[in-house]
């Protein structure tokens, strides 16, 4: 396979048509079509259906399957090009869930970026399951996730542990410091599925067949959506502290609380040789970061 054919295919998929792909690549439509045809001939299969009068492209089943292969091939091609660079540079690709990237790890990332030897840092935001898959195919070097999923080639290590608290907007004459689950109406809840153990705790106290006020998977959405003191959510203390700094949220203890949130670092059992030095540097900064851990102390 060659770079030009892969580039043409992925651009067509992203753009949705040959015409738009040609505009994106600053090429003629016939050139893009020729590159796609050459790739299909090399693979001995049809990737994209050609239908007269249809502007929007339609992928064949083989084309759908080939997208992930093409993306991995392109990533490897870029890595190969980097090896040819005469300047030796360290690189590190991290996959991380949204709440960690937003509320915990920015300080850690700054330390890595300011390392005395320059490190090309790439940070990708994904769900935990996606991060395991990216690490398994070595598309990332390290992952930080919220759940354990067994993979034969992945090493799982707990690195952070923080308690869960309740937050809501500050109300007048609110002198409460804690809530018991029995006091909380699930109809006013903003629910985030933190982990299987958290979900089991949640289902013990509230009927799982009843819907919360909102079920979300991006923590930062709550800042704008929780606009009334009647709404509540259970979140890690790091996130609660961040919300309290930004606006008028109050933090409460939860009686008979859920399990602490555990953050796991995952690495490949057989890492890319080019990433070993960078991972060691990350581990050193992570040790210092864990010792300070100001983000998990109530403020």
mmCIF file of C-alpha atoms in Angstrom:
data_model
loop_
_atom_site.group_PDB
_atom_site.id
_atom_site.type_symbol
_atom_site.label_atom_id
_atom_site.label_comp_id
_atom_site.label_asym_id
_atom_site.label_seq_id
_atom_site.Cartn_x
_atom_site.Cartn_y
_atom_site.Cartn_z
ATOM 1 C CA UNK A 1 0.000 0.000 0.000
ATOM 2 C CA UNK A 2 1.134 3.556 -0.616
ATOM 3 C CA UNK A 3 0.585 6.785 1.255
ATOM 4 C CA UNK A 4 -1.207 8.583 -1.594
ATOM 5 C CA UNK A 5 -3.879 5.901 -1.943
ATOM 6 C CA UNK A 6 -4.495 5.699 1.804
ATOM 7 C CA UNK A 7 -4.631 9.496 2.067
ATOM 8 C CA UNK A 8 -7.135 9.697 -0.795
ATOM 9 C CA UNK A 9 -9.385 7.008 0.695
ATOM 10 C CA UNK A 10 -9.492 8.525 4.190
ATOM 11 C CA UNK A 11 -10.066 12.027 2.825
ATOM 12 C CA UNK A 12 -12.972 10.792 0.682
ATOM 13 C CA UNK A 13 -14.503 9.097 3.730
ATOM 14 C CA UNK A 14 -14.135 12.232 5.854
ATOM 15 C CA UNK A 15 -15.300 14.653 3.153
ATOM 16 C CA UNK A 16 -18.210 12.489 2.025
ATOM 17 C CA UNK A 17 -17.619 12.924 -1.708
ATOM 18 C CA UNK A 18 -14.902 12.810 -4.360
ATOM 19 C CA UNK A 19 -15.455 16.470 -5.201
ATOM 20 C CA UNK A 20 -14.948 17.691 -1.632
ATOM 21 C CA UNK A 21 -11.995 15.345 -1.151
ATOM 22 C CA UNK A 22 -10.331 16.800 -4.244
ATOM 23 C CA UNK A 23 -10.848 20.322 -2.896
ATOM 24 C CA UNK A 24 -9.368 19.320 0.472
ATOM 25 C CA UNK A 25 -6.284 17.784 -1.145
ATOM 26 C CA UNK A 26 -5.942 20.570 -3.756
ATOM 27 C CA UNK A 27 -6.082 17.977 -6.534
ATOM 28 C CA UNK A 28 -8.321 17.320 -9.501
ATOM 29 C CA UNK A 29 -11.194 14.920 -9.010
ATOM 30 C CA UNK A 30 -9.724 12.576 -11.626
ATOM 31 C CA UNK A 31 -6.415 12.406 -9.711
ATOM 32 C CA UNK A 32 -8.186 11.481 -6.470
ATOM 33 C CA UNK A 33 -10.287 8.906 -8.324
ATOM 34 C CA UNK A 34 -7.139 7.431 -9.912
ATOM 35 C CA UNK A 35 -5.416 7.100 -6.529
ATOM 36 C CA UNK A 36 -8.469 5.391 -5.048
ATOM 37 C CA UNK A 37 -8.705 2.998 -8.004
ATOM 38 C CA UNK A 38 -4.996 2.123 -7.699
ATOM 39 C CA UNK A 39 -5.492 1.321 -4.000
ATOM 40 C CA UNK A 40 -8.523 -0.864 -4.749
ATOM 41 C CA UNK A 41 -6.578 -2.735 -7.427
ATOM 42 C CA UNK A 42 -3.742 -3.330 -4.983
ATOM 43 C CA UNK A 43 -6.202 -4.668 -2.390
ATOM 44 C CA UNK A 44 -8.195 -6.545 -5.044
ATOM 45 C CA UNK A 45 -11.478 -5.249 -3.646
ATOM 46 C CA UNK A 46 -13.944 -2.375 -4.022
ATOM 47 C CA UNK A 47 -13.923 0.107 -1.151
ATOM 48 C CA UNK A 48 -16.384 2.735 -2.404
ATOM 49 C CA UNK A 49 -19.513 2.280 -4.524
ATOM 50 C CA UNK A 50 -19.671 4.343 -7.722
ATOM 51 C CA UNK A 51 -23.222 5.416 -8.520
ATOM 52 C CA UNK A 52 -23.991 7.822 -11.341
ATOM 53 C CA UNK A 53 -25.775 10.947 -10.203
ATOM 54 C CA UNK A 54 -24.905 10.388 -6.531
ATOM 55 C CA UNK A 55 -22.702 13.056 -4.985
ATOM 56 C CA UNK A 56 -22.445 11.412 -1.553
ATOM 57 C CA UNK A 57 -20.163 8.373 -1.415
ATOM 58 C CA UNK A 58 -21.287 4.966 -0.177
ATOM 59 C CA UNK A 59 -18.799 2.575 1.407
ATOM 60 C CA UNK A 60 -18.880 -1.134 0.672
ATOM 61 C CA UNK A 61 -18.690 -3.541 3.647
ATOM 62 C CA UNK A 62 -14.986 -3.987 2.839
ATOM 63 C CA UNK A 63 -14.620 -0.216 2.778
ATOM 64 C CA UNK A 64 -16.143 0.056 6.255
ATOM 65 C CA UNK A 65 -13.714 -2.573 7.548
ATOM 66 C CA UNK A 66 -10.758 -0.889 5.875
ATOM 67 C CA UNK A 67 -11.192 2.495 7.612
ATOM 68 C CA UNK A 68 -9.554 1.403 10.886
ATOM 69 C CA UNK A 69 -6.788 -0.424 8.996
ATOM 70 C CA UNK A 70 -6.065 2.675 6.910
ATOM 71 C CA UNK A 71 -5.966 4.896 10.000
ATOM 72 C CA UNK A 72 -3.491 2.579 11.730
ATOM 73 C CA UNK A 73 -1.377 2.337 8.559
ATOM 74 C CA UNK A 74 -1.279 6.125 8.264
ATOM 75 C CA UNK A 75 -0.238 6.467 11.919
ATOM 76 C CA UNK A 76 2.589 3.959 11.384
ATOM 77 C CA UNK A 77 3.668 5.777 8.229
ATOM 78 C CA UNK A 78 3.931 9.031 10.188
ATOM 79 C CA UNK A 79 5.949 7.263 12.904
ATOM 80 C CA UNK A 80 8.304 5.958 10.219
ATOM 81 C CA UNK A 81 8.767 9.460 8.841
ATOM 82 C CA UNK A 82 9.630 10.697 12.331
ATOM 83 C CA UNK A 83 12.407 8.095 12.552
ATOM 84 C CA UNK A 84 14.007 9.681 9.502
ATOM 85 C CA UNK A 85 14.196 13.031 11.274
ATOM 86 C CA UNK A 86 17.829 13.780 12.041
ATOM 87 C CA UNK A 87 16.875 15.474 15.318
ATOM 88 C CA UNK A 88 16.271 12.869 18.001
ATOM 89 C CA UNK A 89 13.120 13.764 19.967
ATOM 90 C CA UNK A 90 11.146 11.927 22.588
ATOM 91 C CA UNK A 91 7.432 11.419 22.025
ATOM 92 C CA UNK A 92 4.559 10.260 24.207
ATOM 93 C CA UNK A 93 0.956 9.533 23.254
ATOM 94 C CA UNK A 94 -1.551 9.386 26.121
ATOM 95 C CA UNK A 95 -5.171 8.249 25.974
ATOM 96 C CA UNK A 96 -7.344 9.512 28.815
ATOM 97 C CA UNK A 97 -10.999 9.872 29.792
ATOM 98 C CA UNK A 98 -12.585 13.328 29.662
ATOM 99 C CA UNK A 99 -12.914 13.998 33.405
ATOM 100 C CA UNK A 100 -9.233 13.221 34.066
ATOM 101 C CA UNK A 101 -8.019 15.353 31.171
ATOM 102 C CA UNK A 102 -10.154 18.274 32.313
ATOM 103 C CA UNK A 103 -9.899 18.237 36.101
ATOM 104 C CA UNK A 104 -6.801 16.282 37.167
ATOM 105 C CA UNK A 105 -4.018 15.918 34.626
ATOM 106 C CA UNK A 106 -3.423 19.412 33.134
ATOM 107 C CA UNK A 107 -0.735 20.059 35.780
ATOM 108 C CA UNK A 108 0.938 16.738 34.969
ATOM 109 C CA UNK A 109 0.880 17.513 31.243
ATOM 110 C CA UNK A 110 2.494 20.916 31.866
ATOM 111 C CA UNK A 111 5.330 19.238 33.759
ATOM 112 C CA UNK A 112 5.940 16.845 30.876
ATOM 113 C CA UNK A 113 5.897 19.681 28.335
ATOM 114 C CA UNK A 114 8.427 21.615 30.431
ATOM 115 C CA UNK A 115 10.806 18.653 30.757
ATOM 116 C CA UNK A 116 14.440 19.591 30.132
ATOM 117 C CA UNK A 117 14.543 17.293 27.106
ATOM 118 C CA UNK A 118 11.732 18.214 24.727
ATOM 119 C CA UNK A 119 8.910 15.663 24.510
ATOM 120 C CA UNK A 120 6.338 15.657 21.719
ATOM 121 C CA UNK A 121 3.176 15.093 23.762
ATOM 122 C CA UNK A 122 -0.089 13.904 22.221
ATOM 123 C CA UNK A 123 -3.181 13.672 24.440
ATOM 124 C CA UNK A 124 -6.317 11.925 23.180
ATOM 125 C CA UNK A 125 -9.711 11.897 24.915
ATOM 126 C CA UNK A 126 -11.724 8.668 24.711
ATOM 127 C CA UNK A 127 -13.939 6.357 26.746
ATOM 128 C CA UNK A 128 -12.146 3.699 28.822
ATOM 129 C CA UNK A 129 -12.994 0.837 26.449
ATOM 130 C CA UNK A 130 -11.681 2.755 23.437
ATOM 131 C CA UNK A 131 -8.438 3.533 25.284
ATOM 132 C CA UNK A 132 -7.802 -0.179 25.889
ATOM 133 C CA UNK A 133 -8.241 -0.862 22.168
ATOM 134 C CA UNK A 134 -5.929 2.000 21.167
ATOM 135 C CA UNK A 135 -3.246 0.729 23.534
ATOM 136 C CA UNK A 136 -3.654 -2.863 22.375
ATOM 137 C CA UNK A 137 -2.876 -1.752 18.797
ATOM 138 C CA UNK A 138 -0.080 0.540 20.083
ATOM 139 C CA UNK A 139 -1.752 3.668 18.715
ATOM 140 C CA UNK A 140 -1.092 5.213 22.130
ATOM 141 C CA UNK A 141 1.730 4.563 24.602
ATOM 142 C CA UNK A 142 -0.114 4.980 27.923
ATOM 143 C CA UNK A 143 -3.740 5.117 28.997
ATOM 144 C CA UNK A 144 -5.549 6.413 32.072
ATOM 145 C CA UNK A 145 -8.933 4.736 32.570
ATOM 146 C CA UNK A 146 -11.669 4.254 35.172
ATOM 147 C CA UNK A 147 -12.282 0.536 34.830
ATOM 148 C CA UNK A 148 -10.379 -2.719 34.529
ATOM 149 C CA UNK A 149 -10.766 -4.692 31.303
ATOM 150 C CA UNK A 150 -8.646 -7.803 30.930
ATOM 151 C CA UNK A 151 -6.348 -7.804 27.881
ATOM 152 C CA UNK A 152 -3.507 -10.299 27.662
ATOM 153 C CA UNK A 153 -1.041 -7.654 26.424
ATOM 154 C CA UNK A 154 -2.026 -4.827 28.786
ATOM 155 C CA UNK A 155 -0.669 -4.124 32.277
ATOM 156 C CA UNK A 156 -3.152 -2.440 34.647
ATOM 157 C CA UNK A 157 -1.964 -0.430 37.658
ATOM 158 C CA UNK A 158 -4.083 1.655 40.090
ATOM 159 C CA UNK A 159 -2.492 5.091 40.454
ATOM 160 C CA UNK A 160 -5.061 7.426 42.051
ATOM 161 C CA UNK A 161 -7.875 6.971 44.538
ATOM 162 C CA UNK A 162 -10.392 9.682 45.446
ATOM 163 C CA UNK A 163 -13.623 9.835 47.381
ATOM 164 C CA UNK A 164 -16.987 10.633 45.868
ATOM 165 C CA UNK A 165 -19.074 13.579 47.073
ATOM 166 C CA UNK A 166 -22.382 15.238 46.270
ATOM 167 C CA UNK A 167 -22.594 18.644 44.617
ATOM 168 C CA UNK A 168 -25.414 21.058 43.901
ATOM 169 C CA UNK A 169 -25.864 24.792 43.439
ATOM 170 C CA UNK A 170 -25.717 26.804 46.643
ATOM 171 C CA UNK A 171 -29.158 27.492 48.103
ATOM 172 C CA UNK A 172 -30.227 30.166 50.610
ATOM 173 C CA UNK A 173 -30.236 29.072 54.265
ATOM 174 C CA UNK A 174 -28.470 25.835 53.364
ATOM 175 C CA UNK A 175 -26.634 24.623 56.457
ATOM 176 C CA UNK A 176 -26.441 20.958 55.524
ATOM 177 C CA UNK A 177 -23.032 19.320 55.293
ATOM 178 C CA UNK A 178 -24.092 15.832 54.256
ATOM 179 C CA UNK A 179 -26.845 13.810 52.606
ATOM 180 C CA UNK A 180 -28.013 10.239 52.947
ATOM 181 C CA UNK A 181 -29.087 8.567 49.678
ATOM 182 C CA UNK A 182 -32.604 8.174 51.082
ATOM 183 C CA UNK A 183 -32.920 11.978 51.183
ATOM 184 C CA UNK A 184 -32.206 12.373 47.475
ATOM 185 C CA UNK A 185 -34.786 12.301 44.696
ATOM 186 C CA UNK A 186 -33.335 10.520 41.668
ATOM 187 C CA UNK A 187 -35.648 12.554 39.406
ATOM 188 C CA UNK A 188 -33.368 15.533 40.087
ATOM 189 C CA UNK A 189 -30.111 13.663 39.499
ATOM 190 C CA UNK A 190 -27.457 14.258 36.862
ATOM 191 C CA UNK A 191 -26.083 10.744 36.516
ATOM 192 C CA UNK A 192 -22.591 9.801 35.361
ATOM 193 C CA UNK A 193 -21.659 6.127 35.177
ATOM 194 C CA UNK A 194 -18.285 6.253 36.922
ATOM 195 C CA UNK A 195 -17.589 2.527 37.162
ATOM 196 C CA UNK A 196 -19.288 -0.870 37.568
ATOM 197 C CA UNK A 197 -18.840 -0.670 41.371
ATOM 198 C CA UNK A 198 -20.375 2.825 41.435
ATOM 199 C CA UNK A 199 -23.305 1.660 39.309
ATOM 200 C CA UNK A 200 -23.916 -1.285 41.690
ATOM 201 C CA UNK A 201 -23.945 1.110 44.651
ATOM 202 C CA UNK A 202 -26.294 3.456 42.793
ATOM 203 C CA UNK A 203 -28.696 0.648 41.862
ATOM 204 C CA UNK A 204 -28.832 -0.430 45.517
ATOM 205 C CA UNK A 205 -30.206 2.952 46.609
ATOM 206 C CA UNK A 206 -32.306 3.941 43.591
ATOM 207 C CA UNK A 207 -34.520 1.961 41.258
ATOM 208 C CA UNK A 208 -32.478 1.428 38.084
ATOM 209 C CA UNK A 209 -35.674 1.356 35.995
ATOM 210 C CA UNK A 210 -36.398 5.005 36.880
ATOM 211 C CA UNK A 211 -34.661 7.583 34.747
ATOM 212 C CA UNK A 212 -32.581 10.378 36.321
ATOM 213 C CA UNK A 213 -33.126 13.984 35.281
ATOM 214 C CA UNK A 214 -30.207 13.599 32.855
ATOM 215 C CA UNK A 215 -27.755 10.852 31.960
ATOM 216 C CA UNK A 216 -24.518 12.393 30.649
ATOM 217 C CA UNK A 217 -21.006 11.216 29.833
ATOM 218 C CA UNK A 218 -19.183 14.572 29.747
ATOM 219 C CA UNK A 219 -18.683 16.012 33.201
ATOM 220 C CA UNK A 220 -18.213 19.625 32.101
ATOM 221 C CA UNK A 221 -21.808 19.689 30.791
ATOM 222 C CA UNK A 222 -23.034 19.858 34.378
ATOM 223 C CA UNK A 223 -21.610 23.342 34.855
ATOM 224 C CA UNK A 224 -24.241 24.750 32.513
ATOM 225 C CA UNK A 225 -27.062 22.258 32.995
ATOM 226 C CA UNK A 226 -27.225 22.152 36.803
ATOM 227 C CA UNK A 227 -28.764 25.604 37.166
ATOM 228 C CA UNK A 228 -31.055 24.980 40.153
ATOM 229 C CA UNK A 229 -30.268 23.878 43.750
ATOM 230 C CA UNK A 230 -32.755 21.008 43.441
ATOM 231 C CA UNK A 231 -30.444 19.267 40.958
ATOM 232 C CA UNK A 232 -27.634 17.119 42.329
ATOM 233 C CA UNK A 233 -24.841 14.857 41.171
ATOM 234 C CA UNK A 234 -22.284 12.567 42.741
ATOM 235 C CA UNK A 235 -18.777 13.242 41.476
ATOM 236 C CA UNK A 236 -15.127 12.727 42.495
ATOM 237 C CA UNK A 237 -13.741 15.326 44.907
ATOM 238 C CA UNK A 238 -11.311 16.633 42.255
ATOM 239 C CA UNK A 239 -14.213 17.602 40.018
ATOM 240 C CA UNK A 240 -16.226 19.020 42.908
ATOM 241 C CA UNK A 241 -13.306 21.274 43.864
ATOM 242 C CA UNK A 242 -12.990 22.481 40.271
ATOM 243 C CA UNK A 243 -16.712 23.285 40.064
ATOM 244 C CA UNK A 244 -16.625 25.119 43.400
ATOM 245 C CA UNK A 245 -13.796 27.351 42.165
ATOM 246 C CA UNK A 246 -15.655 28.275 38.991
ATOM 247 C CA UNK A 247 -19.126 29.021 40.312
ATOM 248 C CA UNK A 248 -21.533 28.666 43.257
ATOM 249 C CA UNK A 249 -21.471 24.908 43.837
ATOM 250 C CA UNK A 250 -21.454 23.424 47.324
ATOM 251 C CA UNK A 251 -19.824 20.125 48.308
ATOM 252 C CA UNK A 252 -21.563 17.649 50.631
ATOM 253 C CA UNK A 253 -20.471 14.357 52.163
ATOM 254 C CA UNK A 254 -22.502 11.283 51.255
ATOM 255 C CA UNK A 255 -23.521 9.037 54.145
ATOM 256 C CA UNK A 256 -23.039 5.345 53.310
ATOM 257 C CA UNK A 257 -20.970 6.595 50.375
ATOM 258 C CA UNK A 258 -20.174 4.940 47.057
ATOM 259 C CA UNK A 259 -16.791 3.275 46.493
ATOM 260 C CA UNK A 260 -13.910 5.646 45.860
ATOM 261 C CA UNK A 261 -13.074 6.366 42.246
ATOM 262 C CA UNK A 262 -9.920 4.527 41.202
ATOM 263 C CA UNK A 263 -7.833 5.729 38.267
ATOM 264 C CA UNK A 264 -5.834 3.042 36.488
ATOM 265 C CA UNK A 265 -2.720 3.531 34.396
ATOM 266 C CA UNK A 266 -2.491 1.021 31.558
ATOM 267 C CA UNK A 267 0.592 0.225 29.487
ATOM 268 C CA UNK A 268 1.400 -2.324 26.812
ATOM 269 C CA UNK A 269 3.279 -5.425 27.933
ATOM 270 C CA UNK A 270 5.505 -4.964 24.887
ATOM 271 C CA UNK A 271 5.773 -1.178 24.373
ATOM 272 C CA UNK A 272 7.271 0.412 21.303
ATOM 273 C CA UNK A 273 11.036 0.829 21.874
ATOM 274 C CA UNK A 274 10.707 4.499 20.913
ATOM 275 C CA UNK A 275 8.275 5.130 23.790
ATOM 276 C CA UNK A 276 10.126 3.443 26.679
ATOM 277 C CA UNK A 277 12.197 6.494 27.685
ATOM 278 C CA UNK A 278 9.146 8.792 27.588
ATOM 279 C CA UNK A 279 7.073 6.393 29.701
ATOM 280 C CA UNK A 280 9.828 6.352 32.354
ATOM 281 C CA UNK A 281 9.803 10.157 32.443
ATOM 282 C CA UNK A 282 5.995 10.127 32.807
ATOM 283 C CA UNK A 283 6.285 7.675 35.715
ATOM 284 C CA UNK A 284 8.712 9.957 37.563
ATOM 285 C CA UNK A 285 6.433 12.972 37.181
ATOM 286 C CA UNK A 286 3.441 10.842 38.167
ATOM 287 C CA UNK A 287 5.116 9.887 41.473
ATOM 288 C CA UNK A 288 5.599 13.557 42.379
ATOM 289 C CA UNK A 289 2.114 14.406 41.167
ATOM 290 C CA UNK A 290 0.526 11.725 43.370
ATOM 291 C CA UNK A 291 2.424 12.957 46.438
ATOM 292 C CA UNK A 292 1.109 16.506 46.065
ATOM 293 C CA UNK A 293 -2.440 15.475 45.085
ATOM 294 C CA UNK A 294 -3.906 18.861 46.018
ATOM 295 C CA UNK A 295 -6.792 18.242 43.653
ATOM 296 C CA UNK A 296 -8.305 15.535 45.902
ATOM 297 C CA UNK A 297 -8.278 17.629 49.093
ATOM 298 C CA UNK A 298 -11.509 19.486 49.772
ATOM 299 C CA UNK A 299 -11.041 23.231 49.254
#
